[in-house]
Each structure stands twice: as C-alpha cells, then as structure tokens.
GROMACS .gro file of C-alpha atoms in nm:
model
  178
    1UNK     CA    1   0.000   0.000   0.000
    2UNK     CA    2   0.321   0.230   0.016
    3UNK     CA    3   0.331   0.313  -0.327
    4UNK     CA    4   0.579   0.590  -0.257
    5UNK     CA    5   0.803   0.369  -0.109
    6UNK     CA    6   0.996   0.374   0.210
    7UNK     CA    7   1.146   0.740   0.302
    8UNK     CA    8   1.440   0.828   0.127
    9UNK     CA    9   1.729   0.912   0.272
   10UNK     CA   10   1.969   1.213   0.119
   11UNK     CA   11   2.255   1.423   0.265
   12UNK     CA   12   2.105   1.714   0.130
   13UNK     CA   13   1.924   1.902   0.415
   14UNK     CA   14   1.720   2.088   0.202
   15UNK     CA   15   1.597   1.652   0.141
   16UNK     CA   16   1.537   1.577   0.483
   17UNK     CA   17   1.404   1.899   0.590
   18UNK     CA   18   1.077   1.871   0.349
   19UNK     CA   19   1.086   1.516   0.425
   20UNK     CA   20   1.076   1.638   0.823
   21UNK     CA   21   0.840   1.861   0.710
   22UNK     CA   22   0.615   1.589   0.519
   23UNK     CA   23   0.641   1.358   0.863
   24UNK     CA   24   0.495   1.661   1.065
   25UNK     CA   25   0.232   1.745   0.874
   26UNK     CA   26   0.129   1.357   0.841
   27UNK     CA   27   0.094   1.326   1.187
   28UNK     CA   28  -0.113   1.707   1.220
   29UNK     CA   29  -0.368   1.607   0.941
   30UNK     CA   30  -0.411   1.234   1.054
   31UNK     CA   31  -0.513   1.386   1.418
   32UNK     CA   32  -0.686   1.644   1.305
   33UNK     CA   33  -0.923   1.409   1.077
   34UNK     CA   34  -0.912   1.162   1.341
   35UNK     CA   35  -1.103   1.435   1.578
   36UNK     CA   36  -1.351   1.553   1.252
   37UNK     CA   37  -1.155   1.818   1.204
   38UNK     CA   38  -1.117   1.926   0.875
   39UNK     CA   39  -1.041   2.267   0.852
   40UNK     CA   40  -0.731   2.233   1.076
   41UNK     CA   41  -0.582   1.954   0.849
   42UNK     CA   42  -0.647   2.143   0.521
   43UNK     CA   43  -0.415   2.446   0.647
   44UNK     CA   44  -0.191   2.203   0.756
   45UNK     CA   45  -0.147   2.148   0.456
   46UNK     CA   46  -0.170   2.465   0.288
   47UNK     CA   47   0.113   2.592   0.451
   48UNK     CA   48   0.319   2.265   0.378
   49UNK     CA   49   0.223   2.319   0.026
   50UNK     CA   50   0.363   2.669   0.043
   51UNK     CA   51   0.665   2.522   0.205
   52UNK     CA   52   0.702   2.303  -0.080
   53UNK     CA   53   0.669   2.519  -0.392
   54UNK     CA   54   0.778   2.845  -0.280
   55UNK     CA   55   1.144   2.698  -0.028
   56UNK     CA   56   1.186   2.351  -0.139
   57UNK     CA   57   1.111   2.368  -0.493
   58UNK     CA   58   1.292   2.694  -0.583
   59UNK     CA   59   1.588   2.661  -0.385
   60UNK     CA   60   1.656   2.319  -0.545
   61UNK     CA   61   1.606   2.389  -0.909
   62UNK     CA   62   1.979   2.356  -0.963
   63UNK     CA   63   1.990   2.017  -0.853
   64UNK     CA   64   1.679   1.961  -1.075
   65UNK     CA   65   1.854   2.094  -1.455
   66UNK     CA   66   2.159   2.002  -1.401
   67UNK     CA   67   2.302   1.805  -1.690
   68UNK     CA   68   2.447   1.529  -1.509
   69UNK     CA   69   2.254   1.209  -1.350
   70UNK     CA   70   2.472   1.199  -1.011
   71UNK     CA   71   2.359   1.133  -0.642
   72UNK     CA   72   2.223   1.476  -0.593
   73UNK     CA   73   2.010   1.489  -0.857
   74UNK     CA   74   1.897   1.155  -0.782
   75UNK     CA   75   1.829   1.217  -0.430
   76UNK     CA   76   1.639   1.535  -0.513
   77UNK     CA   77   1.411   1.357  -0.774
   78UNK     CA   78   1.362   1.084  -0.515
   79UNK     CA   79   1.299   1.305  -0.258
   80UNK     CA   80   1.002   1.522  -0.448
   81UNK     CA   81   0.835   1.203  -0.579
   82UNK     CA   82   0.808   1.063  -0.269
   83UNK     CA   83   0.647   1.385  -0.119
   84UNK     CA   84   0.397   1.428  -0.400
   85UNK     CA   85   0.275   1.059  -0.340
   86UNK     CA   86   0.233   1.059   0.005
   87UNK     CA   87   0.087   1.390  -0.037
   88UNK     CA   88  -0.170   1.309  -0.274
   89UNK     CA   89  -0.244   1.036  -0.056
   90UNK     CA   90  -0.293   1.236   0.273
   91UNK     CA   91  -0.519   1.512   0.018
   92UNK     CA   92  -0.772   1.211  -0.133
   93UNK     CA   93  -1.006   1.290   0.183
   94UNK     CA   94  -0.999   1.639   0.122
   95UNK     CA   95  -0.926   1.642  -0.233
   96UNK     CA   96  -1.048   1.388  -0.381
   97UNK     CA   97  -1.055   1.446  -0.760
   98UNK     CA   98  -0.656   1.650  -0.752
   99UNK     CA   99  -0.496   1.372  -0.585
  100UNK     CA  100  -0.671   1.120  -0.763
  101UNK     CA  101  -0.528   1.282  -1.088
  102UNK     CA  102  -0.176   1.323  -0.927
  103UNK     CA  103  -0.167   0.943  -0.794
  104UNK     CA  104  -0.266   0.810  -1.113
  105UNK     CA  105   0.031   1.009  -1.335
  106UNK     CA  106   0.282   0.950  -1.045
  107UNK     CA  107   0.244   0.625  -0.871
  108UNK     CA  108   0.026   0.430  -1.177
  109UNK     CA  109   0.239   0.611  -1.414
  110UNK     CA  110   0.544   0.450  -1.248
  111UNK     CA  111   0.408   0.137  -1.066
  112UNK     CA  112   0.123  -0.036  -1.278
  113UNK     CA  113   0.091  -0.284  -0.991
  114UNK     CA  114  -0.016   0.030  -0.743
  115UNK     CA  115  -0.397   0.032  -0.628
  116UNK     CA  116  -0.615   0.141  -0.892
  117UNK     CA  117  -0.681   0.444  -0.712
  118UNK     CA  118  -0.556   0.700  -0.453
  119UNK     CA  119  -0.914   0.679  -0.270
  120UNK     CA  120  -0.800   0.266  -0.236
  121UNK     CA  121  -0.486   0.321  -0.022
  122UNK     CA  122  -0.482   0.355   0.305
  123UNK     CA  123  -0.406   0.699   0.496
  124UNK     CA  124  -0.004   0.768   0.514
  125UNK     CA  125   0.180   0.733   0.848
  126UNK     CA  126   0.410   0.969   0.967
  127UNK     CA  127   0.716   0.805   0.983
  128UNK     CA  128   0.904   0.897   1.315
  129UNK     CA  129   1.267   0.830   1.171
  130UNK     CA  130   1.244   1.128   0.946
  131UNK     CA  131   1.128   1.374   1.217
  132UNK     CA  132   1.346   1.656   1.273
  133UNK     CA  133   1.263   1.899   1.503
  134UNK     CA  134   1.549   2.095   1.527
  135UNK     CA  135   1.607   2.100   1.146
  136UNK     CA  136   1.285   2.227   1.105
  137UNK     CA  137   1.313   2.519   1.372
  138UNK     CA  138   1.667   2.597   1.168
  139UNK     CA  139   1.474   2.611   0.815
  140UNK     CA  140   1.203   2.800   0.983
  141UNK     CA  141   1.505   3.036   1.104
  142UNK     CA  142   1.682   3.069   0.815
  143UNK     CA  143   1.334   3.140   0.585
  144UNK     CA  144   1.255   3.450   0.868
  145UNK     CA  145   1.589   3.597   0.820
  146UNK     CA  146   1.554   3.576   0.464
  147UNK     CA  147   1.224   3.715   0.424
  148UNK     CA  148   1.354   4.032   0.684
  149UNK     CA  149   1.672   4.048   0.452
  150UNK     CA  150   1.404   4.101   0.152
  151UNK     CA  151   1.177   4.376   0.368
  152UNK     CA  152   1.508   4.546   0.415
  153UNK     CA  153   1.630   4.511   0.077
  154UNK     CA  154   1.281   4.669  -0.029
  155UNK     CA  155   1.292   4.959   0.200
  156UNK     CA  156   1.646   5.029   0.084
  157UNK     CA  157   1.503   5.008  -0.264
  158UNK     CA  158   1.780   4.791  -0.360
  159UNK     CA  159   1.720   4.517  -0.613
  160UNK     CA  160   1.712   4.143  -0.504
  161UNK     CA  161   1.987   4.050  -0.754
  162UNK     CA  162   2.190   4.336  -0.653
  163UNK     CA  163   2.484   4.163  -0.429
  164UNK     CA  164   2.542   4.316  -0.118
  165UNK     CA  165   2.870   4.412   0.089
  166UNK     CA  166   2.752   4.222   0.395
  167UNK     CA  167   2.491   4.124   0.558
  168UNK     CA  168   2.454   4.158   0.960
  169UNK     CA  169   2.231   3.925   1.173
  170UNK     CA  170   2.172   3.991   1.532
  171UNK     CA  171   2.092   3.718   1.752
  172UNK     CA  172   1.987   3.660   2.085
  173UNK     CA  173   2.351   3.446   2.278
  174UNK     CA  174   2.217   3.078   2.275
  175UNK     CA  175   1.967   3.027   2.053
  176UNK     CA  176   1.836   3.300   1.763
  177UNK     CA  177   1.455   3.473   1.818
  178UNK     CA  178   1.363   3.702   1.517
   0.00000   0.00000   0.00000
C-alpha cells in the first residue's frame, strides 16, 4: 500500500528537511481528521504546500537541470516524488478528484501494480525516523531571516539581484529569536 516507497534518505538538508516537514504534517492532518476536524488539516497542509513550492522547490532547481545524472540529482528527484505521493495520498479525503489525478500520473504512471486508485490506499503514516525537530526550527530560522533580509532590501530600494557588501544578523547568545 506504500506506493511511494519507504522514506528516502539524502545528505542534502534541504531533502530531509521537506521530508521532516512531510512527517509533521502527516501526523497534524491524521489527528486532526481523526477528531472531525477538517479545517485544521487542510491548512496544515496549505502551509506545507507553500513550504514546498515556494522553499523547497525553488531553492533546489539547480539540482533539478543540471546536466548530469549523479547522487544529488537523484536524491532530489527521489525526494520530491516521494512527497507528491504521500501527499496526494494524505489530500484524497480532502481532495479527492486532484490527488486522484496526481496518484494516477505519479504512482500508476510509475508502478502499474499500485492500487487502482488514490481513494484505495490507506491513509499515510508519519514516519518517526524522518522527524526533525530541530532542522525544522533551523529552516524555519533561516526562511525568517531571509524574508527580513528582503523587507530590508525593499525599504532600501535595492534590487534582489543586486549583491550586497555584507549582511549583519543579530541574535539573541544561545539560541536565535527574530
């Protein structure tokens, strides 16, 4: 019933942060429609979707066109078809026509022995080896300070391809609070 397959693994953290990421929301939408809650599990995953397209996606479109067929590319390939599988398998309740369209040109396009249909599987399980708190609260980090680099950058009026002399980052001794 795992038609994505078993998590991969990558050395890429960029890899195992949306695969963290994945895990988390897993477990959120799976309690939240375990308690008839809807609503909560949908922007669950609306704002892993987000997380997906607009940091995962984009920051590894290098890996993605590269020319060459080496581990990295590989990993990031395996990487984003196993989240689009397991994630049009945690939308079919919500979803049901989208991920039924997404499971059939991903998993049936790849596996003709997977179910006939998304809305035949079975609910994904968060799987607790690819949890990663702490590499999430970095990501999460690292996508604030970004996002304050691009307010100042646009109060500054300076361009976003415009390279800068330095950058400064205050943070709080121990651990960083934006």
């Amino acid at each position: 019933d795992n038609t994505e397959g078993p998590t991969p693994s990558s050395g890429n953290a960029l890899d195992r942060w949306i695969l963290a990421r994945l895990n988390q929301v897993v477990a959120r939408v799976t309690a939240s429609l375990e308690n008839y809650d809807a609503f909560s599990a949908t922007l669950a995953i609306e704002t892993f979707i987000d997380d997906l397209s607009n940091w995962y996606i984009r920051r590894s479109r290098r890996r993605f066109w590269k020319g060459e067929h080496d581990a990295d590319k590989n990993a990031a390939y395996g990487t984003l078809y196993h989240t689009l599988v397991k994630l049009s398998r945690l939308l079919a309740p919500l979803t049901p026509f989208v991920s039924e369209v997404i499971y059939q040109n991903l998993a049936r396009g790849v596996f003709p022995q997977a179910r006939e249909s998304v809305h035949h599987t079975r609910l994904p399980e968060a799987d607790p080896t690819a949890l990663d708190d702490a590499l999430v609260e970095q990501m999460d980090l690292a996508r604030r300070v970004a996002s304050l680099g691009l307010s100042a950058r646009s109060g500054a009026n300076l361009k976003v391809r415009q390279p800068l002399a330095r950058v400064l980052v205050h943070v709080s001794e121990g651990r960083a609070e934006l």
